[in-house]
XYZ file of N, CA, C and O in Angstrom:
664
model
N 94.266 79.845 -38.462
C 93.077 79.265 -39.024
C 93.236 79.207 -40.545
O 93.569 80.191 -41.190
N 92.975 78.025 -41.100
C 93.085 77.829 -42.549
C 91.671 77.762 -43.130
O 90.858 76.936 -42.719
N 91.394 78.645 -44.074
C 90.091 78.699 -44.728
C 90.185 77.989 -46.077
O 91.115 78.220 -46.847
N 89.220 77.112 -46.333
C 89.166 76.370 -47.588
C 87.838 76.661 -48.283
O 86.876 77.090 -47.645
N 87.783 76.381 -49.569
C 86.571 76.626 -50.346
C 86.413 75.480 -51.333
O 87.391 75.018 -51.919
N 85.183 75.017 -51.501
C 84.929 73.956 -52.471
C 83.739 74.335 -53.350
O 82.744 74.873 -52.876
N 83.872 74.057 -54.630
C 82.829 74.349 -55.624
C 81.764 73.253 -55.536
O 82.091 72.061 -55.560
N 80.496 73.655 -55.426
C 79.435 72.647 -55.326
C 78.289 72.836 -56.313
O 77.418 71.969 -56.400
N 78.246 73.935 -57.050
C 77.067 74.190 -57.875
C 76.831 73.088 -58.911
O 75.692 72.678 -59.141
N 77.888 72.548 -59.497
C 77.700 71.469 -60.463
C 77.263 70.177 -59.767
O 76.479 69.403 -60.309
N 77.719 69.967 -58.533
C 77.297 68.781 -57.785
C 75.814 68.867 -57.435
O 75.105 67.856 -57.451
N 75.344 70.077 -57.135
C 73.912 70.267 -56.863
C 73.083 69.899 -58.099
O 72.049 69.240 -57.982
N 73.542 70.304 -59.264
C 72.842 69.988 -60.512
C 72.806 68.479 -60.735
O 71.754 67.913 -61.071
N 73.928 67.827 -60.540
C 74.024 66.375 -60.722
C 73.128 65.662 -59.707
O 72.437 64.690 -60.035
N 73.121 66.153 -58.475
C 72.285 65.544 -57.446
C 70.808 65.719 -57.770
O 70.005 64.801 -57.582
N 70.444 66.872 -58.266
C 69.047 67.117 -58.624
C 68.592 66.157 -59.719
O 67.449 65.680 -59.700
N 69.478 65.868 -60.668
C 69.146 64.916 -61.739
C 68.882 63.526 -61.153
O 67.921 62.854 -61.533
N 69.742 63.082 -60.228
C 69.547 61.777 -59.598
C 68.262 61.769 -58.779
O 67.452 60.836 -58.888
N 68.074 62.791 -57.959
C 66.861 62.861 -57.143
C 65.612 62.805 -58.014
O 64.679 62.043 -57.729
N 65.578 63.599 -59.065
C 64.409 63.646 -59.946
C 64.123 62.285 -60.553
O 62.962 61.852 -60.635
N 65.176 61.603 -60.956
C 65.011 60.264 -61.521
C 64.420 59.308 -60.485
O 63.484 58.564 -60.776
N 64.955 59.339 -59.275
C 64.467 58.451 -58.207
C 63.022 58.787 -57.855
O 62.184 57.883 -57.718
N 62.708 60.057 -57.710
C 61.337 60.448 -57.368
C 60.358 59.963 -58.434
O 59.274 59.454 -58.110
N 60.735 60.117 -59.705
C 59.854 59.676 -60.786
C 59.706 58.154 -60.796
O 58.590 57.632 -60.887
N 60.818 57.441 -60.685
C 60.767 55.973 -60.711
C 59.971 55.400 -59.545
O 59.347 54.338 -59.669
N 60.003 56.081 -58.418
C 59.349 55.556 -57.214
C 58.065 56.309 -56.870
O 57.533 56.156 -55.769
N 57.597 57.096 -57.843
C 56.328 57.812 -57.716
C 56.213 58.558 -56.384
O 55.274 58.370 -55.614
N 57.213 59.384 -56.130
C 57.233 60.158 -54.891
C 57.774 61.554 -55.205
O 57.917 61.911 -56.363
N 58.062 62.313 -54.176
C 58.502 63.691 -54.394
C 59.478 64.114 -53.304
O 59.671 63.420 -52.305
N 60.056 65.282 -53.510
C 60.945 65.871 -52.517
C 60.247 66.020 -51.174
O 60.767 65.618 -50.147
N 59.067 66.625 -51.211
C 58.368 66.890 -49.949
C 57.967 65.590 -49.248
O 58.045 65.502 -48.016
N 57.588 64.585 -50.001
C 57.184 63.309 -49.402
C 58.362 62.543 -48.801
O 58.167 61.696 -47.936
N 59.572 62.816 -49.275
C 60.733 62.040 -48.816
C 61.681 62.830 -47.912
O 62.722 62.321 -47.523
N 61.330 64.039 -47.576
C 62.231 64.881 -46.776
C 62.632 64.210 -45.467
O 63.810 64.108 -45.154
N 61.672 63.743 -44.701
C 61.981 63.102 -43.416
C 62.834 61.847 -43.631
O 63.746 61.572 -42.838
N 62.555 61.123 -44.697
C 63.346 59.923 -45.013
C 64.792 60.293 -45.325
O 65.730 59.615 -44.895
N 64.969 61.371 -46.091
C 66.326 61.777 -46.469
C 67.102 62.352 -45.279
O 68.311 62.168 -45.197
N 66.415 62.990 -44.363
C 67.095 63.461 -43.144
C 67.550 62.256 -42.325
O 68.697 62.200 -41.867
N 66.657 61.283 -42.150
C 67.044 60.069 -41.423
C 68.176 59.351 -42.158
O 69.127 58.872 -41.530
N 68.102 59.295 -43.476
C 69.169 58.658 -44.262
C 70.502 59.365 -44.027
O 71.542 58.703 -43.895
N 70.482 60.687 -43.957
C 71.720 61.431 -43.702
C 72.275 61.105 -42.321
O 73.486 60.911 -42.165
N 71.409 61.003 -41.332
C 71.864 60.614 -39.989
C 72.464 59.207 -39.999
O 73.530 58.972 -39.425
N 71.790 58.282 -40.679
C 72.271 56.898 -40.757
C 73.599 56.832 -41.503
O 74.545 56.166 -41.052
N 73.697 57.515 -42.637
C 74.936 57.493 -43.415
C 76.089 58.126 -42.638
O 77.232 57.671 -42.740
N 75.803 59.144 -41.853
C 76.838 59.737 -41.009
C 77.316 58.707 -39.984
O 78.513 58.588 -39.725
N 76.385 57.939 -39.436
C 76.745 56.871 -38.509
C 77.558 55.772 -39.184
O 78.513 55.247 -38.594
N 77.184 55.422 -40.410
C 77.953 54.414 -41.140
C 79.376 54.904 -41.399
O 80.332 54.128 -41.300
N 79.500 56.195 -41.712
C 80.828 56.773 -41.909
C 81.629 56.711 -40.615
O 82.792 56.293 -40.616
N 81.026 57.116 -39.517
C 81.711 57.062 -38.215
C 82.118 55.618 -37.900
O 83.228 55.370 -37.410
N 81.245 54.671 -38.219
C 81.538 53.264 -37.957
C 82.763 52.799 -38.732
O 83.604 52.074 -38.196
N 82.885 53.218 -39.982
C 84.039 52.811 -40.798
C 85.338 53.449 -40.300
O 86.408 52.863 -40.451
N 85.252 54.634 -39.714
C 86.463 55.263 -39.173
C 86.862 54.633 -37.841
O 88.015 54.743 -37.442
N 85.882 54.044 -37.162
C 86.075 53.390 -35.865
C 86.552 54.387 -34.795
O 87.078 53.999 -33.764
N 86.333 55.662 -35.018
C 86.848 56.725 -34.152
C 86.343 56.599 -32.719
O 87.041 56.977 -31.786
N 85.176 56.047 -32.533
C 84.573 55.961 -31.208
C 84.759 54.601 -30.543
O 84.354 54.404 -29.398
N 85.387 53.671 -31.229
C 85.479 52.295 -30.742
C 86.720 52.095 -29.866
O 87.647 51.374 -30.209
N 86.672 52.734 -28.716
C 87.799 52.664 -27.771
C 88.051 51.244 -27.281
O 89.134 50.933 -26.808
N 87.080 50.379 -27.408
C 87.178 49.009 -26.929
C 87.794 48.050 -27.943
O 88.015 46.889 -27.653
N 88.093 48.543 -29.127
C 88.559 47.688 -30.203
C 89.968 48.061 -30.643
O 90.331 49.239 -30.651
N 90.722 47.064 -31.029
C 92.078 47.295 -31.536
C 92.129 47.302 -33.067
O 93.180 47.586 -33.631
N 91.004 46.981 -33.699
C 90.979 46.967 -35.168
C 91.188 48.369 -35.724
O 90.767 49.357 -35.151
N 91.824 48.409 -36.854
C 92.113 49.677 -37.537
C 90.876 50.146 -38.314
O 89.987 49.357 -38.614
N 90.842 51.420 -38.679
C 89.756 51.922 -39.525
C 89.745 51.206 -40.872
O 90.738 50.619 -41.291
N 88.619 51.265 -41.544
C 88.516 50.711 -42.896
C 89.470 51.452 -43.817
O 89.946 52.549 -43.502
N 89.718 50.871 -44.984
C 90.550 51.526 -45.995
C 89.901 52.837 -46.428
O 88.675 52.988 -46.385
N 90.729 53.753 -46.896
C 90.226 55.048 -47.351
C 89.142 54.909 -48.409
O 88.188 55.684 -48.413
N 89.264 53.947 -49.294
C 88.259 53.781 -50.344
C 86.868 53.562 -49.733
O 85.885 54.142 -50.188
N 86.792 52.741 -48.706
C 85.520 52.466 -48.029
C 85.027 53.723 -47.303
O 83.857 54.107 -47.415
N 85.923 54.362 -46.585
C 85.568 55.584 -45.851
C 85.121 56.675 -46.822
O 84.103 57.338 -46.593
N 85.847 56.855 -47.899
C 85.518 57.899 -48.867
C 84.167 57.623 -49.542
O 83.402 58.539 -49.820
N 83.869 56.347 -49.806
C 82.567 56.025 -50.405
C 81.436 56.304 -49.414
O 80.384 56.819 -49.792
N 81.652 55.981 -48.144
C 80.645 56.308 -47.124
C 80.461 57.819 -47.027
O 79.337 58.315 -46.888
N 81.555 58.561 -47.113
C 81.446 60.021 -47.096
C 80.591 60.498 -48.268
O 79.780 61.429 -48.124
N 80.754 59.869 -49.423
C 79.983 60.270 -50.605
C 78.489 60.123 -50.371
O 77.697 60.932 -50.869
N 78.083 59.108 -49.613
C 76.666 58.965 -49.272
C 76.195 60.147 -48.432
O 75.099 60.674 -48.636
N 77.026 60.565 -47.493
C 76.715 61.739 -46.669
C 76.551 62.966 -47.566
O 75.599 63.739 -47.423
N 77.462 63.135 -48.501
C 77.407 64.286 -49.392
C 76.165 64.241 -50.284
O 75.507 65.264 -50.492
N 75.809 63.064 -50.797
C 74.614 62.946 -51.637
C 73.376 63.448 -50.900
O 72.615 64.260 -51.425
N 73.155 62.958 -49.681
C 71.952 63.357 -48.949
C 72.025 64.813 -48.502
O 71.006 65.505 -48.485
N 73.208 65.294 -48.187
C 73.356 66.707 -47.807
C 72.997 67.616 -48.979
O 72.248 68.593 -48.812
N 73.515 67.309 -50.149
C 73.189 68.107 -51.338
C 71.690 68.053 -51.643
O 71.071 69.066 -51.964
N 71.123 66.872 -51.523
C 69.702 66.695 -51.794
C 68.849 67.583 -50.893
O 67.887 68.224 -51.352
N 69.200 67.654 -49.621
C 68.437 68.482 -48.684
C 68.590 69.968 -48.997
O 67.659 70.746 -48.781
N 69.729 70.372 -49.510
C 69.919 71.764 -49.909
C 69.047 72.142 -51.085
O 68.548 73.276 -51.170
N 68.839 71.204 -51.991
C 67.973 71.455 -53.137
C 66.550 71.737 -52.650
O 65.848 72.579 -53.208
N 66.143 71.051 -51.580
C 64.802 71.262 -51.018
C 64.528 72.725 -50.688
O 63.406 73.190 -50.798
N 65.562 73.424 -50.235
C 65.371 74.817 -49.796
C 65.881 75.808 -50.844
O 66.095 76.982 -50.546
N 66.062 75.318 -52.062
C 66.538 76.161 -53.168
C 67.870 76.822 -52.848
O 68.107 77.974 -53.218
N 68.724 76.074 -52.169
C 70.055 76.582 -51.872
C 70.872 76.501 -53.145
O 71.052 75.430 -53.709
N 71.316 77.630 -53.624
C 72.096 77.631 -54.856
C 73.254 78.612 -54.726
O 73.099 79.801 -54.848
N 74.366 78.039 -54.422
C 75.582 78.826 -54.341
C 76.665 78.070 -55.090
O 76.574 76.858 -55.262
N 77.658 78.793 -55.527
C 78.727 78.138 -56.280
C 79.705 77.408 -55.373
O 80.232 76.374 -55.750
N 79.960 77.966 -54.198
C 80.993 77.395 -53.330
C 80.562 77.416 -51.871
O 79.697 78.188 -51.470
N 81.200 76.558 -51.098
C 81.079 76.556 -49.639
C 82.468 76.840 -49.088
O 83.453 76.207 -49.485
N 82.541 77.795 -48.184
C 83.791 78.121 -47.501
C 83.749 77.487 -46.116
O 82.722 77.562 -45.434
N 84.837 76.844 -45.729
C 84.887 76.159 -44.440
C 86.296 76.236 -43.879
O 87.234 76.599 -44.581
N 86.432 75.893 -42.604
C 87.729 75.970 -41.935
C 88.305 74.583 -41.704
O 87.576 73.631 -41.439
N 89.598 74.485 -41.770
C 90.296 73.282 -41.352
C 90.084 73.179 -39.841
O 90.210 74.165 -39.128
N 89.716 72.009 -39.364
C 89.377 71.860 -37.952
C 90.543 71.330 -37.121
O 91.336 70.518 -37.600
N 90.596 71.792 -35.903
C 91.556 71.253 -34.943
C 90.859 70.341 -33.941
O 91.495 69.807 -33.032
N 89.546 70.153 -34.104
C 88.776 69.282 -33.219
C 89.098 67.821 -33.516
O 89.529 67.479 -34.621
N 88.813 66.967 -32.541
C 88.969 65.536 -32.778
C 87.904 65.087 -33.775
O 86.859 65.738 -33.936
N 88.156 63.975 -34.413
C 87.187 63.416 -35.347
C 85.888 63.083 -34.609
O 84.793 63.309 -35.124
N 86.006 62.582 -33.401
C 84.825 62.272 -32.594
C 83.976 63.527 -32.401
O 82.760 63.515 -32.619
N 84.606 64.623 -32.017
C 83.878 65.887 -31.831
C 83.255 66.367 -33.137
O 82.148 66.919 -33.146
N 83.934 66.139 -34.233
C 83.384 66.562 -35.528
C 82.132 65.768 -35.894
O 81.182 66.310 -36.462
N 82.114 64.487 -35.543
C 80.894 63.700 -35.786
C 79.749 64.215 -34.912
O 78.609 64.317 -35.379
N 80.049 64.562 -33.679
C 79.016 65.155 -32.816
C 78.496 66.449 -33.432
O 77.278 66.689 -33.466
N 79.407 67.288 -33.914
C 79.012 68.544 -34.557
C 78.143 68.278 -35.793
O 77.175 69.001 -36.053
N 78.497 67.252 -36.525
C 77.753 66.908 -37.734
C 76.317 66.512 -37.385
O 75.364 66.987 -38.007
N 76.167 65.639 -36.392
C 74.820 65.242 -35.969
C 74.014 66.454 -35.509
O 72.840 66.600 -35.857
N 74.640 67.321 -34.741
C 73.963 68.517 -34.257
C 73.521 69.392 -35.438
O 72.388 69.899 -35.465
N 74.387 69.559 -36.412
C 74.062 70.382 -37.582
C 72.906 69.781 -38.382
O 72.032 70.521 -38.872
N 72.879 68.468 -38.510
C 71.786 67.814 -39.245
C 70.457 68.051 -38.534
O 69.468 68.450 -39.149
N 70.444 67.810 -37.229
C 69.206 67.970 -36.464
C 68.754 69.428 -36.457
O 67.566 69.727 -36.645
N 69.690 70.338 -36.268
C 69.340 71.765 -36.267
C 68.738 72.166 -37.603
O 67.687 72.820 -37.658
N 69.370 71.768 -38.694
C 68.844 72.104 -40.017
C 67.484 71.446 -40.238
O 66.577 72.064 -40.806
N 67.322 70.213 -39.804
C 66.052 69.517 -40.045
C 64.886 70.228 -39.382
O 63.754 70.174 -39.873
N 65.161 70.921 -38.297
C 64.111 71.654 -37.584
C 63.899 73.057 -38.159
O 62.770 73.532 -38.233
N 64.971 73.723 -38.548
C 64.854 75.115 -38.995
C 64.572 75.256 -40.484
O 63.910 76.180 -40.904
N 65.152 74.352 -41.269
C 65.032 74.418 -42.728
C 65.580 75.736 -43.286
O 65.178 76.183 -44.352
N 66.510 76.350 -42.552
C 67.025 77.657 -42.972
C 68.317 77.516 -43.774
O 69.089 76.576 -43.576
N 68.545 78.482 -44.637
C 69.768 78.482 -45.443
C 71.001 78.674 -44.560
O 72.043 78.085 -44.817
N 70.877 79.473 -43.502
C 72.017 79.667 -42.593
C 72.418 78.354 -41.928
O 73.609 78.036 -41.838
N 71.429 77.590 -41.465
C 71.740 76.307 -40.836
C 72.224 75.288 -41.860
O 73.039 74.413 -41.545
N 71.754 75.411 -43.099
C 72.247 74.520 -44.152
C 73.720 74.793 -44.449
O 74.499 73.861 -44.635
N 74.092 76.053 -44.474
C 75.500 76.395 -44.695
C 76.364 75.781 -43.594
O 77.421 75.203 -43.871
N 75.907 75.862 -42.354
C 76.652 75.258 -41.237
C 76.759 73.753 -41.433
O 77.827 73.161 -41.222
N 75.679 73.115 -41.854
C 75.710 71.680 -42.136
C 76.763 71.367 -43.190
O 77.601 70.481 -43.001
N 76.751 72.110 -44.287
C 77.701 71.847 -45.365
C 79.137 72.147 -44.936
O 80.070 71.444 -45.345
N 79.337 73.148 -44.127
C 80.678 73.417 -43.603
C 81.153 72.225 -42.775
O 82.315 71.814 -42.882
N 80.257 71.644 -41.993
C 80.608 70.451 -41.223
C 80.931 69.277 -42.128
O 81.867 68.524 -41.860
N 80.172 69.119 -43.200
C 80.411 68.034 -44.156
C 81.830 68.134 -44.719
O 82.590 67.158 -44.708
N 82.200 69.321 -45.178
C 83.497 69.466 -45.835
C 84.658 69.534 -44.847
O 85.765 69.091 -45.174
N 84.413 70.038 -43.659
C 85.451 69.990 -42.619
C 85.749 68.539 -42.268
O 86.902 68.146 -42.104
N 84.694 67.733 -42.167
C 84.856 66.312 -41.879
C 85.646 65.633 -43.001
O 86.567 64.853 -42.734
N 85.319 65.940 -44.240
C 86.054 65.358 -45.375
C 87.532 65.678 -45.271
O 88.390 64.808 -45.440
N 87.832 66.934 -44.983
C 89.228 67.354 -44.844
C 89.917 66.572 -43.722
O 91.035 66.088 -43.895
N 89.240 66.417 -42.605
C 89.825 65.698 -41.471
C 89.999 64.208 -41.763
O 90.852 63.557 -41.161
N 89.192 63.686 -42.672
C 89.331 62.281 -43.073
C 90.472 62.089 -44.070
O 90.761 60.968 -44.466
N 91.088 63.197 -44.476
C 92.205 63.117 -45.407
C 91.788 63.215 -46.858
O 92.579 62.935 -47.767
N 90.555 63.632 -47.102
C 90.079 63.760 -48.476
C 90.484 65.116 -49.043
O 90.273 66.144 -48.404
N 91.057 65.079 -50.215
C 91.317 66.325 -50.930
C 90.015 66.742 -51.608
O 89.070 65.946 -51.719
N 89.985 67.954 -52.114
C 88.793 68.383 -52.846
C 88.590 67.526 -54.092
O 87.462 67.219 -54.465
N 89.676 67.093 -54.697
C 89.581 66.196 -55.857
C 88.985 64.851 -55.427
O 88.133 64.299 -56.125
N 89.413 64.327 -54.271
C 88.840 63.079 -53.754
C 87.331 63.218 -53.552
O 86.562 62.324 -53.909
N 86.918 64.334 -52.951
C 85.498 64.573 -52.681
C 84.715 64.522 -53.987
O 83.702 63.820 -54.105
N 85.180 65.234 -54.974
C 84.478 65.304 -56.262
C 84.509 63.953 -56.984
O 83.493 63.482 -57.486
N 85.684 63.336 -57.048
C 85.810 62.060 -57.753
C 84.936 60.983 -57.116
O 84.265 60.220 -57.819
N 84.942 60.902 -55.786
C 84.135 59.886 -55.107
C 82.649 60.188 -55.236
O 81.840 59.266 -55.384
N 82.287 61.460 -55.209
C 80.880 61.815 -55.401
C 80.418 61.355 -56.788
O 79.361 60.735 -56.928
N 81.197 61.657 -57.808
C 80.825 61.290 -59.177
C 80.791 59.771 -59.351
O 79.896 59.231 -60.016
N 81.749 59.071 -58.739
C 81.771 57.606 -58.773
C 80.496 57.048 -58.140
O 79.824 56.181 -58.706
N 80.153 57.550 -56.965
C 78.988 57.038 -56.245
C 77.698 57.441 -56.942
O 76.722 56.684 -56.953
N 77.677 58.605 -57.568
C 76.501 59.032 -58.311
C 76.226 58.070 -59.458
O 75.077 57.668 -59.686
N 77.273 57.702 -60.173
C 77.124 56.738 -61.264
C 76.623 55.397 -60.729
O 75.739 54.764 -61.324
N 77.171 54.975 -59.608
C 76.743 53.728 -58.975
C 75.256 53.805 -58.586
O 74.511 52.836 -58.754
N 74.827 54.955 -58.090
C 73.426 55.127 -57.711
C 72.507 55.083 -58.935
O 71.406 54.529 -58.858
N 72.958 55.624 -60.058
C 72.172 55.520 -61.298
C 72.087 54.063 -61.750
O 71.021 53.603 -62.171
N 73.199 53.340 -61.651
C 73.194 51.924 -62.025
C 72.241 51.134 -61.133
O 71.541 50.225 -61.599
N 72.210 51.483 -59.864
C 71.275 50.810 -58.951
C 69.839 51.027 -59.386
O 69.011 50.120 -59.304
N 69.524 52.236 -59.829
C 68.163 52.502 -60.306
C 67.881 51.722 -61.588
O 66.785 51.201 -61.762
N 68.889 51.606 -62.445
C 68.739 50.799 -63.672
C 68.411 49.350 -63.324
O 67.666 48.677 -64.049
N 68.978 48.873 -62.212
C 68.836 47.468 -61.827
C 67.740 47.244 -60.794
O 67.730 46.211 -60.107
N 66.836 48.227 -60.660
C 65.681 48.095 -59.754
C 66.101 47.891 -58.298
O 65.544 47.079 -57.592
N 67.092 48.644 -57.853
C 67.680 48.549 -56.507
C 66.634 48.587 -55.426
O 65.813 49.299 -55.189
C-alpha cells in the first residue's frame, strides 16, 4: 500500500476567496447554496467520468485529452474544497492511498462519499470524500503538481467568469 499526502490549506484559502466573491456578487450565502454546491459536485463528478469514458463499454472512442480531464477534475476539487469550508474543515494536508480499484469503482466510491457527506456533514465523512478526490486524481495520472496547477488555472478562469458576468 502506497500512502500519499497533499497540501490543501492554501487551496482552502483561495477557494474561500472565490466563494466569498461569488456569494457577494450573487447576493447569496454558503448556507443558501449548500444543496446547489452538493448537486454541482455530483454533476461535475459525472462530467469528469464522461470525459474519461470509463463506463462507455459501447463506444470505441478514446478518453478526452488529459488537459480536458484535468480541468474537469479541477471543478470537482473546487466544489469539494468549498463544501469543506462550510464545516470549518481546516487541515494542512490530506493523506490518501494509491488505489488498486478500477476507475469505474472509484467513481462509484466518489458518488457514495459525496452523498454520505451531504447527509452527515461530518468532518470524518469529509476526509473520506477528500481522500476519494485525491485517489481519483492519482488514478487519472495527475501528479500533485498537476492538481495544484490545474486548480490555480481554473480558479483564475472562474474569477474571470465573474468579471464577465458569467
